[in-house]
Short mmCIF file of C-alpha atoms (C1' of nucleotides) in Angstrom, two decimals:
data_model
loop_
_atom_site.label_atom_id
_atom_site.label_comp_id
_atom_site.label_asym_id
_atom_site.label_seq_id
_atom_site.Cartn_x
_atom_site.Cartn_y
_atom_site.Cartn_z
CA MET A 1 163.37 156.42 73.84
CA ALA A 2 164.60 153.15 72.39
CA ARG A 3 163.76 150.81 75.23
CA LYS A 4 161.29 148.14 74.18
CA THR A 5 158.16 148.35 76.29
CA GLY A 6 155.31 145.87 76.24
CA SER A 7 156.41 142.60 74.62
CA HIS A 8 158.46 140.04 76.46
CA ALA A 9 160.69 139.07 73.57
CA GLN A 10 164.26 140.36 73.70
CA ILE A 11 164.48 143.42 75.89
CA THR A 12 168.06 144.12 74.96
CA GLY A 13 169.24 145.58 71.65
CA PRO A 14 171.21 143.25 69.39
CA ARG A 15 174.52 145.11 69.23
CA VAL A 16 174.69 145.41 73.01
CA ARG A 17 173.58 141.80 73.36
CA SER A 18 176.35 140.37 71.25
CA ALA A 19 179.03 142.54 72.83
CA ALA A 20 177.89 141.48 76.28
CA GLN A 21 177.72 137.83 75.25
CA LYS A 22 181.27 137.89 73.97
CA LEU A 23 182.64 139.61 77.07
CA PHE A 24 180.63 137.63 79.63
CA ALA A 25 181.83 134.40 78.04
CA ARG A 26 185.47 135.51 77.95
CA MET A 27 185.79 137.20 81.33
CA GLY A 28 182.72 136.33 83.35
CA TYR A 29 179.69 138.42 84.28
CA ALA A 30 181.08 139.84 87.51
CA ALA A 31 184.40 140.78 85.92
CA VAL A 32 182.87 142.73 83.04
CA SER A 33 181.86 146.33 83.68
CA MET A 34 179.16 148.25 81.87
CA ARG A 35 181.89 150.62 80.69
CA ARG A 36 183.76 147.71 79.13
CA ILE A 37 180.64 146.54 77.30
CA ALA A 38 179.98 150.08 76.11
CA ALA A 39 183.54 150.35 74.79
CA GLU A 40 183.06 147.08 72.89
CA VAL A 41 179.96 148.47 71.18
CA GLY A 42 181.64 151.85 70.68
CA MET A 43 179.64 154.07 72.97
CA GLN A 44 179.64 155.48 76.48
CA ALA A 45 178.34 153.57 79.49
CA GLY A 46 175.27 155.74 79.94
CA ALA A 47 174.01 154.95 76.44
CA LEU A 48 173.72 151.24 77.29
CA TYR A 49 170.68 152.05 79.38
CA LEU A 50 168.83 152.96 76.21
CA TYR A 51 169.09 149.28 75.24
CA THR A 52 168.81 147.43 78.51
CA PRO A 53 167.27 148.27 81.90
CA ASP A 54 170.30 147.01 83.82
CA LYS A 55 173.20 144.57 83.83
CA GLN A 56 171.23 141.74 85.40
CA THR A 57 168.61 141.88 82.63
CA LEU A 58 171.40 141.73 80.09
CA LEU A 59 172.59 138.44 81.56
CA PHE A 60 169.11 137.02 82.02
CA ASP A 61 168.19 137.92 78.44
CA LEU A 62 171.21 136.11 77.05
CA MET A 63 170.41 132.92 78.95
CA LYS A 64 166.70 133.01 78.31
CA THR A 65 167.10 133.59 74.59
CA HIS A 66 169.66 130.82 74.34
CA LEU A 67 167.48 128.26 76.07
CA GLU A 68 164.37 129.28 74.17
CA GLU A 69 166.21 128.93 70.90
CA LEU A 70 167.46 125.55 72.04
CA LEU A 71 163.96 124.29 72.82
CA GLN A 72 162.57 125.77 69.64
CA ALA A 73 165.30 124.28 67.46
CA TRP A 74 164.81 120.84 68.97
CA ALA A 75 161.05 121.10 68.50
CA ALA A 76 161.64 121.86 64.83
CA ALA A 77 164.29 119.17 64.32
CA GLU A 78 163.85 116.00 62.26
CA LYS A 79 163.56 113.22 64.81
CA GLY A 80 162.65 110.08 62.97
CA LYS A 81 160.56 107.28 64.44
CA GLY A 82 161.34 105.03 67.36
CA ALA A 83 163.39 105.67 70.46
CA MET A 84 166.67 104.68 68.83
CA ALA A 85 166.31 107.11 65.92
CA GLN A 86 165.17 109.86 68.26
CA LEU A 87 168.08 109.35 70.61
CA GLU A 88 170.51 109.56 67.72
CA ALA A 89 168.77 112.70 66.51
CA PHE A 90 169.03 114.19 69.98
CA VAL A 91 172.72 113.40 70.38
CA ARG A 92 173.64 114.84 66.99
CA PHE A 93 171.38 117.85 67.45
CA HIS A 94 172.76 118.64 70.89
CA ILE A 95 176.38 118.57 69.77
CA ARG A 96 175.70 120.53 66.60
CA PHE A 97 173.60 123.19 68.31
CA HIS A 98 176.00 123.67 71.21
CA LEU A 99 179.17 123.75 69.11
CA ALA A 100 177.59 126.51 67.02
CA ARG A 101 177.08 128.78 70.06
CA PRO A 102 180.04 128.35 72.40
CA ASP A 103 179.64 131.74 74.08
CA ALA A 104 175.94 131.35 74.86
CA VAL A 105 176.50 127.82 76.13
CA PHE A 106 179.37 128.87 78.33
CA ILE A 107 177.35 131.68 79.89
CA ALA A 108 174.30 129.50 80.42
CA TYR A 109 176.40 127.02 82.40
CA MET A 110 178.77 129.33 84.25
CA GLU A 111 176.73 132.35 85.21
CA LEU A 112 173.73 130.75 86.88
CA ARG A 113 174.86 131.93 90.29
CA ASN A 114 174.85 135.54 89.12
CA LEU A 115 171.13 135.47 88.42
CA THR A 116 168.64 136.83 90.93
CA PRO A 117 166.60 134.06 92.55
CA GLU A 118 163.55 134.80 90.39
CA ASN A 119 165.56 134.81 87.17
CA PHE A 120 167.37 131.67 88.24
CA GLU A 121 164.07 129.86 88.64
CA ARG A 122 162.91 130.84 85.17
CA ILE A 123 166.16 129.70 83.59
CA GLU A 124 166.18 126.44 85.51
CA SER A 125 162.69 125.62 84.38
CA LEU A 126 163.74 126.11 80.75
CA ARG A 127 166.69 123.82 81.31
CA ARG A 128 164.49 121.19 82.92
CA ALA A 129 162.16 121.38 79.94
CA TYR A 130 165.06 120.49 77.68
CA GLU A 131 166.19 117.65 79.93
CA ASN A 132 162.65 116.33 79.88
CA GLN A 133 162.84 116.00 76.12
CA LEU A 134 165.71 113.57 76.44
CA GLU A 135 164.23 111.75 79.39
CA ALA A 136 161.02 111.15 77.46
CA ILE A 137 163.02 109.46 74.71
CA LEU A 138 164.86 107.30 77.23
CA ARG A 139 161.67 106.25 78.99
CA GLN A 140 160.02 105.43 75.70
CA GLY A 141 163.00 103.33 74.62
CA GLN A 142 163.05 101.67 78.01
CA GLU A 143 159.43 100.62 77.69
CA SER A 144 159.81 99.49 74.10
CA GLY A 145 162.81 97.40 75.07
CA ASP A 146 165.20 99.33 72.84
CA PHE A 147 167.21 100.56 75.83
CA ARG A 148 168.21 99.10 79.14
CA VAL A 149 169.09 101.99 81.46
CA PRO A 150 169.14 101.46 85.21
CA ASP A 151 167.70 104.96 85.84
CA THR A 152 166.32 107.23 83.13
CA LYS A 153 166.79 110.42 85.14
CA LEU A 154 170.45 109.71 85.81
CA ALA A 155 170.99 108.58 82.25
CA THR A 156 169.48 111.86 81.07
CA LEU A 157 171.83 113.94 83.19
CA ALA A 158 174.82 111.76 82.37
CA ILE A 159 174.26 111.99 78.63
CA ILE A 160 173.69 115.74 78.63
CA ALA A 161 176.81 116.33 80.73
CA MET A 162 178.82 114.13 78.42
CA LEU A 163 177.56 115.84 75.26
CA THR A 164 177.90 119.38 76.56
CA GLY A 165 181.46 118.54 77.55
CA VAL A 166 182.38 118.62 73.88
CA ASN A 167 182.27 122.41 74.06
CA THR A 168 185.18 122.48 76.50
CA TRP A 169 187.66 120.88 74.14
CA TYR A 170 186.43 121.12 70.56
CA ARG A 171 188.38 123.56 68.41
CA GLU A 172 187.64 124.43 64.81
CA GLY A 173 190.18 122.93 62.46
CA GLY A 174 191.19 120.28 64.98
CA ARG A 175 191.81 116.58 64.54
CA LEU A 176 188.16 115.65 64.09
CA SER A 177 185.30 117.15 62.11
CA ARG A 178 182.03 117.98 63.81
CA SER A 179 180.19 115.14 62.17
CA ARG A 180 182.95 112.70 63.14
CA VAL A 181 182.63 113.90 66.75
CA GLU A 182 178.87 113.45 66.54
CA SER A 183 179.32 109.88 65.35
CA ILE A 184 181.84 108.98 68.03
CA TYR A 185 179.63 110.34 70.79
CA TRP A 186 176.57 108.69 69.34
CA ASP A 187 178.44 105.40 69.38
CA MET A 188 179.24 105.80 73.07
CA VAL A 189 175.73 106.95 74.00
CA ARG A 190 174.09 104.13 72.04
CA LYS A 191 176.17 101.57 73.82
CA ALA A 192 175.72 103.23 77.22
CA VAL A 193 171.94 102.90 77.04
CA GLY A 194 172.26 99.27 76.05
CA GLY A 195 171.14 99.94 72.53
CA ASP A 196 173.96 98.26 70.64
CA ASP A 197 171.69 96.01 68.61
CA ALA A 198 174.18 94.54 66.21
CA ALA A 199 177.85 93.66 66.03
CA ARG A 200 178.08 92.14 69.49
CA ILE A 201 178.64 88.55 70.42
CA ALA A 202 180.07 87.94 73.86
CA MET B 1 205.10 137.51 110.29
CA ALA B 2 203.03 134.41 109.54
CA ARG B 3 203.55 134.18 105.84
CA LYS B 4 205.20 130.90 104.90
CA THR B 5 208.46 131.53 103.14
CA GLY B 6 210.54 128.87 101.45
CA SER B 7 208.46 125.74 100.85
CA HIS B 8 205.96 125.49 98.01
CA ALA B 9 203.26 123.66 99.94
CA GLN B 10 200.20 125.65 100.88
CA ILE B 11 200.96 129.33 101.01
CA THR B 12 197.60 130.25 102.46
CA GLY B 13 196.52 129.66 106.07
CA PRO B 14 193.80 127.06 106.61
CA ARG B 15 191.08 129.26 108.11
CA VAL B 16 191.37 131.79 105.33
CA ARG B 17 191.54 128.99 102.76
CA SER B 18 188.30 127.38 103.80
CA ALA B 19 186.45 130.67 104.09
CA ALA B 20 187.62 131.65 100.62
CA GLN B 21 186.72 128.25 99.22
CA LYS B 22 183.21 128.45 100.57
CA LEU B 23 182.64 131.97 99.27
CA PHE B 24 184.31 131.50 95.87
CA ALA B 25 182.16 128.42 95.28
CA ARG B 26 178.95 130.16 96.31
CA MET B 27 179.40 133.56 94.68
CA GLY B 28 182.33 133.33 92.30
CA TYR B 29 185.87 134.65 92.59
CA ALA B 30 185.20 138.02 91.00
CA ALA B 31 182.11 138.64 93.10
CA VAL B 32 183.82 137.98 96.44
CA SER B 33 185.78 140.82 98.02
CA MET B 34 188.69 140.46 100.39
CA ARG B 35 186.56 142.27 102.96
CA ARG B 36 183.86 139.62 102.59
CA ILE B 37 186.38 136.82 103.10
CA ALA B 38 187.80 138.60 106.13
CA ALA B 39 184.33 138.96 107.62
CA GLU B 40 183.75 135.22 107.12
CA VAL B 41 186.92 134.44 109.06
CA GLY B 42 186.14 137.12 111.63
CA MET B 43 188.88 139.64 110.99
CA GLN B 44 189.57 142.82 109.07
CA ALA B 45 190.61 142.83 105.42
CA GLY B 46 194.18 143.91 106.11
CA ALA B 47 194.85 140.89 108.30
CA LEU B 48 194.23 138.54 105.36
CA TYR B 49 197.56 139.58 103.95
CA LEU B 50 199.28 137.85 106.85
CA TYR B 51 197.96 134.59 105.43
CA THR B 52 198.10 135.07 101.69
CA PRO B 53 200.12 137.34 99.40
CA ASP B 54 197.07 138.35 97.37
CA LYS B 55 193.65 137.29 96.13
CA GLN B 56 194.97 135.59 93.01
CA THR B 57 197.26 133.33 95.07
CA LEU B 58 194.27 132.43 97.22
CA LEU B 59 192.43 131.13 94.16
CA PHE B 60 195.44 129.43 92.66
CA ASP B 61 196.23 127.71 95.95
CA LEU B 62 192.72 126.30 96.21
CA MET B 63 192.85 124.84 92.72
CA LYS B 64 196.38 123.54 92.95
CA THR B 65 195.79 121.85 96.30
CA HIS B 66 192.59 120.29 95.03
CA LEU B 67 194.18 118.81 91.92
CA GLU B 68 197.27 117.64 93.76
CA GLU B 69 195.10 115.87 96.32
CA LEU B 70 193.11 114.34 93.47
CA LEU B 71 196.22 112.94 91.79
CA GLN B 72 197.67 111.77 95.08
CA ALA B 73 194.45 110.06 96.14
CA TRP B 74 194.17 108.24 92.83
CA ALA B 75 197.80 107.17 93.03
CA ALA B 76 197.10 105.69 96.44
CA ALA B 77 193.81 104.05 95.45
CA GLU B 78 193.22 100.32 95.12
CA LYS B 79 193.00 99.68 91.40
CA GLY B 80 192.92 95.94 90.87
CA LYS B 81 194.32 94.17 87.83
CA GLY B 82 193.25 94.44 84.24
CA ALA B 83 191.71 97.34 82.34
CA MET B 84 188.15 96.49 83.33
CA ALA B 85 188.87 96.45 87.06
CA GLN B 86 190.90 99.65 86.78
CA LEU B 87 188.18 101.45 84.86
CA GLU B 88 185.63 100.49 87.48
CA ALA B 89 188.01 101.67 90.19
CA PHE B 90 188.47 104.95 88.37
CA VAL B 91 184.76 105.57 87.91
CA ARG B 92 183.95 104.85 91.53
CA PHE B 93 186.95 106.80 92.79
CA HIS B 94 186.14 109.84 90.65
CA ILE B 95 182.54 110.06 91.82
CA ARG B 96 183.41 109.44 95.47
CA PHE B 97 186.28 111.92 95.52
CA HIS B 98 184.37 114.66 93.73
CA LEU B 99 181.15 114.29 95.73
CA ALA B 100 183.18 114.70 98.91
CA ARG B 101 184.53 118.12 97.82
CA PRO B 102 181.80 119.98 95.95
CA ASP B 103 183.21 123.45 96.62
CA ALA B 104 186.73 122.65 95.48
CA VAL B 105 185.41 120.90 92.37
CA PHE B 106 183.13 123.78 91.52
CA ILE B 107 185.94 126.30 91.81
CA ALA B 108 188.37 124.17 89.81
CA TYR B 109 185.90 124.05 86.93
CA MET B 110 184.39 127.52 87.04
CA GLU B 111 187.22 129.84 87.92
CA LEU B 112 189.85 128.85 85.39
CA ARG B 113 189.42 132.10 83.51
CA ASN B 114 190.24 134.11 86.60
CA LEU B 115 193.73 132.65 86.80
CA THR B 116 196.70 134.53 85.45
CA PRO B 117 198.10 132.88 82.30
CA GLU B 118 201.02 131.33 84.20
CA ASN B 119 198.79 129.93 86.94
CA PHE B 120 196.33 128.69 84.33
CA GLU B 121 199.07 126.70 82.63
CA ARG B 122 200.10 125.04 85.88
CA ILE B 123 196.52 124.08 86.72
CA GLU B 124 195.85 122.82 83.24
CA SER B 125 198.87 120.58 83.33
CA LEU B 126 197.66 119.03 86.57
CA ARG B 127 194.28 118.43 85.02
CA ARG B 128 195.86 116.85 81.96
CA ALA B 129 197.87 114.58 84.22
CA TYR B 130 194.63 113.31 85.72
CA GLU B 131 193.02 112.82 82.32
CA ASN B 132 196.07 110.86 81.24
CA GLN B 133 195.46 108.39 84.05
CA LEU B 134 192.08 107.51 82.58
CA GLU B 135 193.29 107.56 79.01
CA ALA B 136 196.05 105.08 79.88
CA ILE B 137 193.44 102.68 81.22
CA LEU B 138 191.33 103.05 78.10
CA ARG B 139 194.30 102.49 75.78
CA GLN B 140 195.36 99.45 77.74
CA GLY B 141 191.85 98.00 77.59
CA GLN B 142 191.66 98.80 73.91
CA GLU B 143 194.86 96.88 73.21
CA SER B 144 193.86 93.95 75.41
CA GLY B 145 190.52 93.75 73.65
CA ASP B 146 188.53 94.48 76.79
CA PHE B 147 187.19 97.74 75.34
CA ARG B 148 186.15 98.91 71.92
CA VAL B 149 186.28 102.71 71.92
CA PRO B 150 186.41 104.60 68.63
CA ASP B 151 188.78 107.22 70.09
CA THR B 152 190.47 106.93 73.50
CA LYS B 153 191.04 110.68 73.86
CA LEU B 154 187.39 111.51 73.24
CA ALA B 155 186.24 108.64 75.43
CA THR B 156 188.45 110.02 78.21
CA LEU B 157 186.92 113.47 78.00
CA ALA B 158 183.41 112.13 77.59
CA ILE B 159 183.67 109.89 80.64
CA ILE B 160 185.19 112.57 82.85
CA ALA B 161 182.54 115.10 81.83
CA MET B 162 179.83 112.57 82.52
CA LEU B 163 181.21 111.62 85.93
CA THR B 164 181.91 115.16 87.07
CA GLY B 165 178.37 116.06 86.10
CA VAL B 166 177.17 114.13 89.13
CA ASN B 167 178.27 117.08 91.26
CA THR B 168 175.72 119.36 89.61
CA TRP B 169 172.69 117.38 90.74
CA TYR B 170 173.63 115.08 93.63
CA ARG B 171 172.21 116.16 96.97
CA GLU B 172 172.82 114.43 100.28
CA GLY B 173 169.78 112.53 101.46
CA GLY B 174 168.32 112.35 97.95
CA ARG B 175 166.72 109.46 96.12
CA LEU B 176 169.96 107.52 95.60
CA SER B 177 172.91 106.71 97.83
CA ARG B 178 176.43 107.49 96.70
CA SER B 179 177.30 103.87 96.13
CA ARG B 180 174.11 103.35 94.12
CA VAL B 181 175.05 106.36 91.98
CA GLU B 182 178.53 104.90 91.53
CA SER B 183 177.06 101.62 90.35
CA ILE B 184 174.65 103.21 87.91
CA TYR B 185 177.38 105.33 86.36
CA TRP B 186 179.74 102.39 86.22
CA ASP B 187 177.10 100.44 84.37
CA MET B 188 176.77 103.19 81.76
CA VAL B 189 180.52 103.67 81.40
CA ARG B 190 181.19 99.96 81.11
CA LYS B 191 178.66 99.63 78.34
CA ALA B 192 179.85 102.82 76.61
CA VAL B 193 183.38 101.47 76.22
CA GLY B 194 182.00 98.22 74.83
CA GLY B 195 182.93 96.28 77.93
CA ASP B 196 179.59 94.65 78.68
CA ASP B 197 180.94 91.14 78.86
CA ALA B 198 177.96 89.31 80.21
CA ALA B 199 174.19 89.57 80.20
CA ARG B 200 173.92 90.49 76.52
CA ILE B 201 172.42 88.39 73.77
CA ALA B 202 171.20 90.38 70.77
"C1'" DG C 1 209.00 142.31 134.46
"C1'" DG C 2 210.67 143.47 130.28
"C1'" DT C 3 211.36 142.34 125.61
"C1'" DT C 4 210.47 140.13 121.61
"C1'" DT C 5 207.35 138.54 118.07
"C1'" DA C 6 203.20 137.07 115.92
"C1'" DT C 7 198.58 138.79 115.13
"C1'" DA C 8 195.33 142.18 114.15
"C1'" DT C 9 193.48 146.80 113.45
"C1'" DG C 10 191.54 150.58 110.78
"C1'" DA C 11 192.57 154.36 108.12
"C1'" DA C 12 194.16 155.51 103.77
"C1'" DC C 13 195.46 154.99 98.62
"C1'" DG C 14 193.93 155.52 93.78
"C1'" DG C 15 190.79 153.74 91.04
"C1'" DA C 16 186.57 151.11 89.40
"C1'" DT C 17 181.66 150.03 90.01
"C1'" DG C 18 176.32 150.39 88.33
"C1'" DT C 19 173.28 153.78 87.44
"C1'" DT C 20 171.17 158.53 86.70
"C1'" DC C 21 170.49 162.73 84.35
"C1'" DA C 22 170.88 167.32 82.33
"C1'" DT C 23 172.61 168.36 78.11
"C1'" DC C 24 173.94 167.94 73.38
"C1'" DT C 25 173.79 166.20 68.39
"C1'" DC C 26 171.69 165.51 64.25
"C1'" DA C 27 168.69 163.19 60.91
"C1'" DA C 28 163.86 163.07 59.65
"C1'" DA C 29 159.11 165.16 59.57
"C1'" DG C 30 156.16 168.97 58.70
"C1'" DC D 1 163.64 176.10 57.75
"C1'" DT D 2 161.91 174.91 61.87
"C1'" DT D 3 160.52 171.50 65.06
"C1'" DT D 4 160.70 167.37 66.80
"C1'" DG D 5 162.60 163.39 69.34
"C1'" DA D 6 165.52 159.44 69.51
"C1'" DG D 7 170.38 158.50 70.30
"C1'" DA D 8 174.46 159.59 72.64
"C1'" DT D 9 177.37 162.12 75.83
"C1'" DG D 10 180.06 162.84 79.99
"C1'" DA D 11 179.89 164.38 84.48
"C1'" DA D 12 178.25 163.09 88.83
"C1'" DC D 13 176.47 159.92 92.66
"C1'" DA D 14 177.55 156.93 96.49
"C1'" DT D 15 179.85 152.87 97.19
"C1'" DC D 16 183.01 149.34 96.71
"C1'" DC D 17 187.60 147.34 95.22
"C1'" DG D 18 192.62 145.17 96.35
"C1'" DT D 19 196.34 146.39 98.82
"C1'" DT D 20 199.56 148.93 102.10
"C1'" DC D 21 201.11 150.48 106.48
"C1'" DA D 22 201.78 152.78 110.85
"C1'" DT D 23 199.99 151.49 114.97
"C1'" DA D 24 197.93 148.67 118.68
"C1'" DT D 25 197.33 144.31 121.24
"C1'" DA D 26 198.60 140.27 123.58
"C1'" DA D 27 200.85 135.99 124.18
"C1'" DA D 28 205.62 133.73 124.52
"C1'" DC D 29 210.19 133.82 126.03
"C1'" DC D 30 214.36 135.20 128.87
#
DNA sequence: GGTTTATATGAACGGATGTTCATCTCAAAG
DNA sequence: CTTTGAGATGAACATCCGTTCATATAAACC
């Protein structure tokens, strides 16, 4: 049997995973059948159950892996010193990371309601952990006087919503390069948190 | 027969509409059966077809009505004079309007991929029309010198994503009132577009 | 009271759903 | 060359899907 047993890493095999990710993102979890996923991989529906216990686990695995990779990548990222540098690092990291994984991002935002309550809780706690990373930066900058935000929690949610929104319109080969987009968004975020140190008079 | 014929107002009857809206928002279009909607209204599945031609029209009608009401409400809103006043009006209007209709908003954002291509185009053009309202304000403020945005199109999308994000976390009876939320977001938007006229020194 | 007409039923249609399982294939191990 | 045993099949399970339609109900009109 091929089904992974003990470890709690990725339960689902990689070929099935990526086929499911592609289809869930394009058509939605509920609209994709196990037979359709199997056809994408090039096998029959029954064979999928050698690689995943069930459809729900397939979805949960995709979300969990995505969010764990997100947290891990941010933990490993160059952040610089001071709240201002860290906020810029976060903004650029968030856009870069999310633009590189449009399918995973789409699923993680759109398919939450198709998770069982227990799985939903686990995913939500991973998402909160990520939000806390940004909020910590905002609170630190608030205390140091670098930022002036009326409410760090709301600013956190507002910034993340704004940044993740890039995924809904960005297209490769479009008018703006990724790094140009990063810079434009960083400009808006920096000003929004009251961190526009220079170049202002009245 | 009850099915509306000539006019292109709302094809679907109101009781069926609101039951479908509730269920689509909670469980997703693909996961809700006509039988489930019928049960919510208190009838059998077959009777639904007296009120709507099919399931797809039900979804399309919900989205179209929502976006038309959005455009109409903004057209009728008090806007004030000058780019700054109009941007504030837009921010407050957007949050207020969207918080009042969480189900319709959720559906309009999450179920786009379940529209037929023709219906998708019609919905997208309504959404673009709304975005254009904000972009016009930003361009006007840019020309008048009230704002300094690096890219009005990106600023439009960024602001709308940020404002709509309120719907994902706001809960009635929470820490902040609606008007307090409006003010906090307006503060961030105003600063983001470089329109923080007063209260800044360095 | 009788007739029209809107409203609703519930069975039926062909087909799709997630999942299971006995069976088969076929490369590697002994 | 035989024996494994993992990988894959494809039929089968019970159930659900969107939609249609002949039929029933019941209120509105003459």
